Amino acid sequence: MSAKFSLDDDSVVVIVGSGAGGGTLADELTKRGVNVVILEAGKHYTQADFENDEWAMFKKISWLDKRISAGGWHHTETYPNLPAWIVKGVGGSTMHFSGLALRFLPHDFRIKSTYGEVKGANVLDWPISYEELAPYYDIAERKMGVAGTKASGLPEMPPNNHYKVIAAGAKKVGYTDISRPVASNTRVNDGRPACQQIGFCMQGCKIGAKWSTLYSEIPRAIETGRAELRPQSMVLKIEHDKSGKVSGVLYADKDGRQHLQKARVVCVAGNSIESPRLLLNSASSMFPNGLANSSGQVGKNYMNHTTAAAIAIHKGPVYMYRGFDIAAVISDEAQLNPDRGFLGGYHLEGLALHLPFTAAFMKPGGWGREVTSALEQYDHMSCVWVCGEDMPQEENGITLHPTEKDQYGLPIPIVTKTDHTNDAAMRRHGLAQWRKVSEAVGATRVIDMPPYPASHNMGTNRMSANARDGVLNKWGQAHDIKNLFVSDGSQFTSSSAANPTLTIVALAVRQAEYIAGAMQRREL
């Protein structure tokens, strides 16, 4: 049964956003007896709204409010108003994500200690270690139902033909670390059915086999009677009192009416673009550079993974679109090996695109025989997404447009990104290795694709041991304001090569445990 809290109720925890971080936090706090109000900017879709149609669902659930791509990356030209591909709706990008749930490696938490100073990068160690997070990874894998993991106990996702083709090529070139840990049930689990291999996983799972906070954590939190969900509620500003503690949030409802919801604690989980944007938009006379920004690091160090994509055309049909969207994932290259000419590593992730997205992303703006001759062989294609570590750089980040405003009257965000030299070397290596994998099983043609807008947004409110280096401490708590937390991927200090969702969930579980305990001890 949904709770109903008064706007004047200052005992609640307000959570801004309902995706992997916010939705998980709501579930974990309510089951510890904490009352929460969840403010979500987007609509409340249900599985009945999902369509097995790539462009229809892109237009329906994507965050398409105006944003500007800037900097040296190709998005400035190819996707000038779509720097990131994320969702505006209850459940956030857990509706859209591929389901791949990889853990960070131990060295990912210690990149400054491991790499040393990196010219042009702003590397830093996390204030937590892999060993500290490992028990929460176990919890996250159970919550999400990650197939093929010891923690979940679920069998591996059965291999489809796309998996078999990539795995065979990988083995022929000597790769051994080939897996497929995906957050989708392989048998009935946690009230959700087993995957039926429908193949439209990133458009929202029609049957609910793939994990999403939309139909897992959010309903469970509401059922406790301790959570109120307010969709179509865009938070405009975080308010604070004379002492500097946050006291509530100002938001606009679907009709544009503004409300002030008081709060004991505020947790921001709006993704690495909207979260720093909200902190910057909450500037006041006490915090003239934005909330939690005494270090000047809010909005900086934006990372979105070093990515590349490619397709391979084979002699026989592959039918990559049949079955779960993630195929074989090759992780041998995620290990440290500076002899390759770059720091960090990457995964080669088999990822199926349907024909409309393949046509759009293979050669943006391209046409003619080169394009059509490839598309004619769509059923013979395999496809990869190279997902590698992205170096944090202060110059890459989120800033507010000086004059242009959105429908809420807020300055629109500018997302600036320029590759580090490490990124370019890693991208070349990844595409070359994919060509070897494909040609090892007889591919007749391999086509490199430019990176397309991804859902992986990290950094911009990073954790740090010292307040001068970052925005948050090891609990995701603002160094400057003790009852303000960040609960999404923007708290990442480094990107790793792993898809971020599993780590966001693990951190949210850990953070909820801390917040509930601190509230009980009257520390918050």
mmCIF file with all atom_site columns, C-alpha atoms in Angstrom, residues 385-472:
data_model
loop_
_atom_site.group_PDB
_atom_site.id
_atom_site.type_symbol
_atom_site.label_atom_id
_atom_site.label_alt_id
_atom_site.label_comp_id
_atom_site.label_asym_id
_atom_site.label_entity_id
_atom_site.label_seq_id
_atom_site.pdbx_PDB_ins_code
_atom_site.Cartn_x
_atom_site.Cartn_y
_atom_site.Cartn_z
_atom_site.occupancy
_atom_site.B_iso_or_equiv
_atom_site.pdbx_formal_charge
_atom_site.auth_seq_id
_atom_site.auth_comp_id
_atom_site.auth_asym_id
_atom_site.auth_atom_id
_atom_site.pdbx_PDB_model_num
ATOM 1  C CA . TRP A 1 385 ? 30.571 -3.292  -28.308 1.00 0.00 ? 385 TRP A CA 1
ATOM 2  C CA . VAL A 1 386 ? 34.061 -2.530  -27.002 1.00 0.00 ? 386 VAL A CA 1
ATOM 3  C CA . CYS A 1 387 ? 33.663 -1.283  -23.423 1.00 0.00 ? 387 CYS A CA 1
ATOM 4  C CA . GLY A 1 388 ? 36.856 0.029   -21.877 1.00 0.00 ? 388 GLY A CA 1
ATOM 5  C CA . GLU A 1 389 ? 38.117 2.135   -19.003 1.00 0.00 ? 389 GLU A CA 1
ATOM 6  C CA . ASP A 1 390 ? 37.750 5.863   -19.536 1.00 0.00 ? 390 ASP A CA 1
ATOM 7  C CA . MET A 1 391 ? 40.315 8.142   -17.914 1.00 0.00 ? 391 MET A CA 1
ATOM 8  C CA . PRO A 1 392 ? 38.842 10.840  -15.639 1.00 0.00 ? 392 PRO A CA 1
ATOM 9  C CA . GLN A 1 393 ? 39.740 14.321  -16.874 1.00 0.00 ? 393 GLN A CA 1
ATOM 10 C CA . GLU A 1 394 ? 38.765 17.549  -15.160 1.00 0.00 ? 394 GLU A CA 1
ATOM 11 C CA . GLU A 1 395 ? 37.953 19.183  -18.495 1.00 0.00 ? 395 GLU A CA 1
ATOM 12 C CA . ASN A 1 396 ? 35.297 16.569  -19.245 1.00 0.00 ? 396 ASN A CA 1
ATOM 13 C CA . GLY A 1 397 ? 32.126 17.398  -17.428 1.00 0.00 ? 397 GLY A CA 1
ATOM 14 C CA . ILE A 1 398 ? 28.707 18.947  -17.004 1.00 0.00 ? 398 ILE A CA 1
ATOM 15 C CA . THR A 1 399 ? 28.225 22.710  -17.066 1.00 0.00 ? 399 THR A CA 1
ATOM 16 C CA . LEU A 1 400 ? 25.175 24.949  -17.230 1.00 0.00 ? 400 LEU A CA 1
ATOM 17 C CA . HIS A 1 401 ? 24.345 26.886  -20.374 1.00 0.00 ? 401 HIS A CA 1
ATOM 18 C CA . PRO A 1 402 ? 24.752 30.619  -19.651 1.00 0.00 ? 402 PRO A CA 1
ATOM 19 C CA . THR A 1 403 ? 21.513 31.676  -21.365 1.00 0.00 ? 403 THR A CA 1
ATOM 20 C CA . GLU A 1 404 ? 19.433 28.808  -22.779 1.00 0.00 ? 404 GLU A CA 1
ATOM 21 C CA . LYS A 1 405 ? 16.831 27.244  -20.473 1.00 0.00 ? 405 LYS A CA 1
ATOM 22 C CA . ASP A 1 406 ? 14.566 24.191  -20.600 1.00 0.00 ? 406 ASP A CA 1
ATOM 23 C CA . GLN A 1 407 ? 10.808 23.846  -20.085 1.00 0.00 ? 407 GLN A CA 1
ATOM 24 C CA . TYR A 1 408 ? 11.319 24.058  -16.306 1.00 0.00 ? 408 TYR A CA 1
ATOM 25 C CA . GLY A 1 409 ? 13.263 27.298  -16.549 1.00 0.00 ? 409 GLY A CA 1
ATOM 26 C CA . LEU A 1 410 ? 16.548 25.559  -15.712 1.00 0.00 ? 410 LEU A CA 1
ATOM 27 C CA . PRO A 1 411 ? 19.777 26.156  -17.642 1.00 0.00 ? 411 PRO A CA 1
ATOM 28 C CA . ILE A 1 412 ? 20.238 23.268  -20.054 1.00 0.00 ? 412 ILE A CA 1
ATOM 29 C CA . PRO A 1 413 ? 23.279 21.039  -19.449 1.00 0.00 ? 413 PRO A CA 1
ATOM 30 C CA . ILE A 1 414 ? 26.342 21.045  -21.681 1.00 0.00 ? 414 ILE A CA 1
ATOM 31 C CA . VAL A 1 415 ? 28.138 17.704  -21.721 1.00 0.00 ? 415 VAL A CA 1
ATOM 32 C CA . THR A 1 416 ? 31.777 18.176  -22.673 1.00 0.00 ? 416 THR A CA 1
ATOM 33 C CA . LYS A 1 417 ? 33.982 15.226  -23.533 1.00 0.00 ? 417 LYS A CA 1
ATOM 34 C CA . THR A 1 418 ? 37.328 14.856  -25.275 1.00 0.00 ? 418 THR A CA 1
ATOM 35 C CA . ASP A 1 419 ? 39.165 11.562  -25.564 1.00 0.00 ? 419 ASP A CA 1
ATOM 36 C CA . HIS A 1 420 ? 42.375 10.999  -23.643 1.00 0.00 ? 420 HIS A CA 1
ATOM 37 C CA . THR A 1 421 ? 45.218 9.587   -25.745 1.00 0.00 ? 421 THR A CA 1
ATOM 38 C CA . ASN A 1 422 ? 44.800 6.366   -23.764 1.00 0.00 ? 422 ASN A CA 1
ATOM 39 C CA . ASP A 1 423 ? 41.248 6.045   -25.110 1.00 0.00 ? 423 ASP A CA 1
ATOM 40 C CA . ALA A 1 424 ? 42.299 6.174   -28.740 1.00 0.00 ? 424 ALA A CA 1
ATOM 41 C CA . ALA A 1 425 ? 44.957 3.488   -28.260 1.00 0.00 ? 425 ALA A CA 1
ATOM 42 C CA . MET A 1 426 ? 42.524 1.228   -26.443 1.00 0.00 ? 426 MET A CA 1
ATOM 43 C CA . ARG A 1 427 ? 39.835 1.687   -29.088 1.00 0.00 ? 427 ARG A CA 1
ATOM 44 C CA . ARG A 1 428 ? 42.233 0.730   -31.896 1.00 0.00 ? 428 ARG A CA 1
ATOM 45 C CA . HIS A 1 429 ? 43.336 -2.358  -30.008 1.00 0.00 ? 429 HIS A CA 1
ATOM 46 C CA . GLY A 1 430 ? 39.773 -3.454  -29.264 1.00 0.00 ? 430 GLY A CA 1
ATOM 47 C CA . LEU A 1 431 ? 38.627 -3.158  -32.866 1.00 0.00 ? 431 LEU A CA 1
ATOM 48 C CA . ALA A 1 432 ? 41.714 -5.019  -34.094 1.00 0.00 ? 432 ALA A CA 1
ATOM 49 C CA . GLN A 1 433 ? 41.061 -7.873  -31.657 1.00 0.00 ? 433 GLN A CA 1
ATOM 50 C CA . TRP A 1 434 ? 37.423 -8.080  -32.720 1.00 0.00 ? 434 TRP A CA 1
ATOM 51 C CA . ARG A 1 435 ? 38.552 -8.412  -36.318 1.00 0.00 ? 435 ARG A CA 1
ATOM 52 C CA . LYS A 1 436 ? 40.809 -11.330 -35.324 1.00 0.00 ? 436 LYS A CA 1
ATOM 53 C CA . VAL A 1 437 ? 37.974 -13.014 -33.410 1.00 0.00 ? 437 VAL A CA 1
ATOM 54 C CA . SER A 1 438 ? 35.602 -12.633 -36.354 1.00 0.00 ? 438 SER A CA 1
ATOM 55 C CA . GLU A 1 439 ? 38.019 -13.678 -39.059 1.00 0.00 ? 439 GLU A CA 1
ATOM 56 C CA . ALA A 1 440 ? 38.993 -16.731 -37.020 1.00 0.00 ? 440 ALA A CA 1
ATOM 57 C CA . VAL A 1 441 ? 35.510 -18.109 -37.702 1.00 0.00 ? 441 VAL A CA 1
ATOM 58 C CA . GLY A 1 442 ? 35.429 -17.033 -41.324 1.00 0.00 ? 442 GLY A CA 1
ATOM 59 C CA . ALA A 1 443 ? 33.948 -13.548 -41.338 1.00 0.00 ? 443 ALA A CA 1
ATOM 60 C CA . THR A 1 444 ? 34.152 -12.125 -44.849 1.00 0.00 ? 444 THR A CA 1
ATOM 61 C CA . ARG A 1 445 ? 33.753 -8.475  -43.926 1.00 0.00 ? 445 ARG A CA 1
ATOM 62 C CA . VAL A 1 446 ? 34.238 -6.459  -40.729 1.00 0.00 ? 446 VAL A CA 1
ATOM 63 C CA . ILE A 1 447 ? 32.862 -2.927  -40.471 1.00 0.00 ? 447 ILE A CA 1
ATOM 64 C CA . ASP A 1 448 ? 34.000 -0.566  -37.710 1.00 0.00 ? 448 ASP A CA 1
ATOM 65 C CA . MET A 1 449 ? 31.246 1.681   -36.382 1.00 0.00 ? 449 MET A CA 1
ATOM 66 C CA . PRO A 1 450 ? 31.671 4.999   -34.555 1.00 0.00 ? 450 PRO A CA 1
ATOM 67 C CA . PRO A 1 451 ? 30.705 4.893   -30.866 1.00 0.00 ? 451 PRO A CA 1
ATOM 68 C CA . TYR A 1 452 ? 27.031 5.577   -30.346 1.00 0.00 ? 452 TYR A CA 1
ATOM 69 C CA . PRO A 1 453 ? 25.500 7.374   -27.331 1.00 0.00 ? 453 PRO A CA 1
ATOM 70 C CA . ALA A 1 454 ? 25.745 5.071   -24.345 1.00 0.00 ? 454 ALA A CA 1
ATOM 71 C CA . SER A 1 455 ? 23.935 4.729   -21.065 1.00 0.00 ? 455 SER A CA 1
ATOM 72 C CA . HIS A 1 456 ? 27.167 4.526   -19.126 1.00 0.00 ? 456 HIS A CA 1
ATOM 73 C CA . ASN A 1 457 ? 27.590 7.871   -17.408 1.00 0.00 ? 457 ASN A CA 1
ATOM 74 C CA . MET A 1 458 ? 29.976 8.081   -14.484 1.00 0.00 ? 458 MET A CA 1
ATOM 75 C CA . GLY A 1 459 ? 31.958 10.552  -12.421 1.00 0.00 ? 459 GLY A CA 1
ATOM 76 C CA . THR A 1 460 ? 30.917 14.227  -11.986 1.00 0.00 ? 460 THR A CA 1
ATOM 77 C CA . ASN A 1 461 ? 30.366 13.846  -8.184  1.00 0.00 ? 461 ASN A CA 1
ATOM 78 C CA . ARG A 1 462 ? 33.214 11.549  -7.341  1.00 0.00 ? 462 ARG A CA 1
ATOM 79 C CA . MET A 1 463 ? 34.126 9.918   -4.045  1.00 0.00 ? 463 MET A CA 1
ATOM 80 C CA . SER A 1 464 ? 37.435 10.848  -2.442  1.00 0.00 ? 464 SER A CA 1
ATOM 81 C CA . ALA A 1 465 ? 39.264 10.264  0.814   1.00 0.00 ? 465 ALA A CA 1
ATOM 82 C CA . ASN A 1 466 ? 40.006 13.985  1.110   1.00 0.00 ? 466 ASN A CA 1
ATOM 83 C CA . ALA A 1 467 ? 37.409 16.718  0.673   1.00 0.00 ? 467 ALA A CA 1
ATOM 84 C CA . ARG A 1 468 ? 39.774 18.737  -1.516  1.00 0.00 ? 468 ARG A CA 1
ATOM 85 C CA . ASP A 1 469 ? 39.839 16.017  -4.208  1.00 0.00 ? 469 ASP A CA 1
ATOM 86 C CA . GLY A 1 470 ? 36.171 15.167  -4.642  1.00 0.00 ? 470 GLY A CA 1
ATOM 87 C CA . VAL A 1 471 ? 32.551 15.656  -3.657  1.00 0.00 ? 471 VAL A CA 1
ATOM 88 C CA . LEU A 1 472 ? 31.624 12.599  -1.570  1.00 0.00 ? 472 LEU A CA 1
#
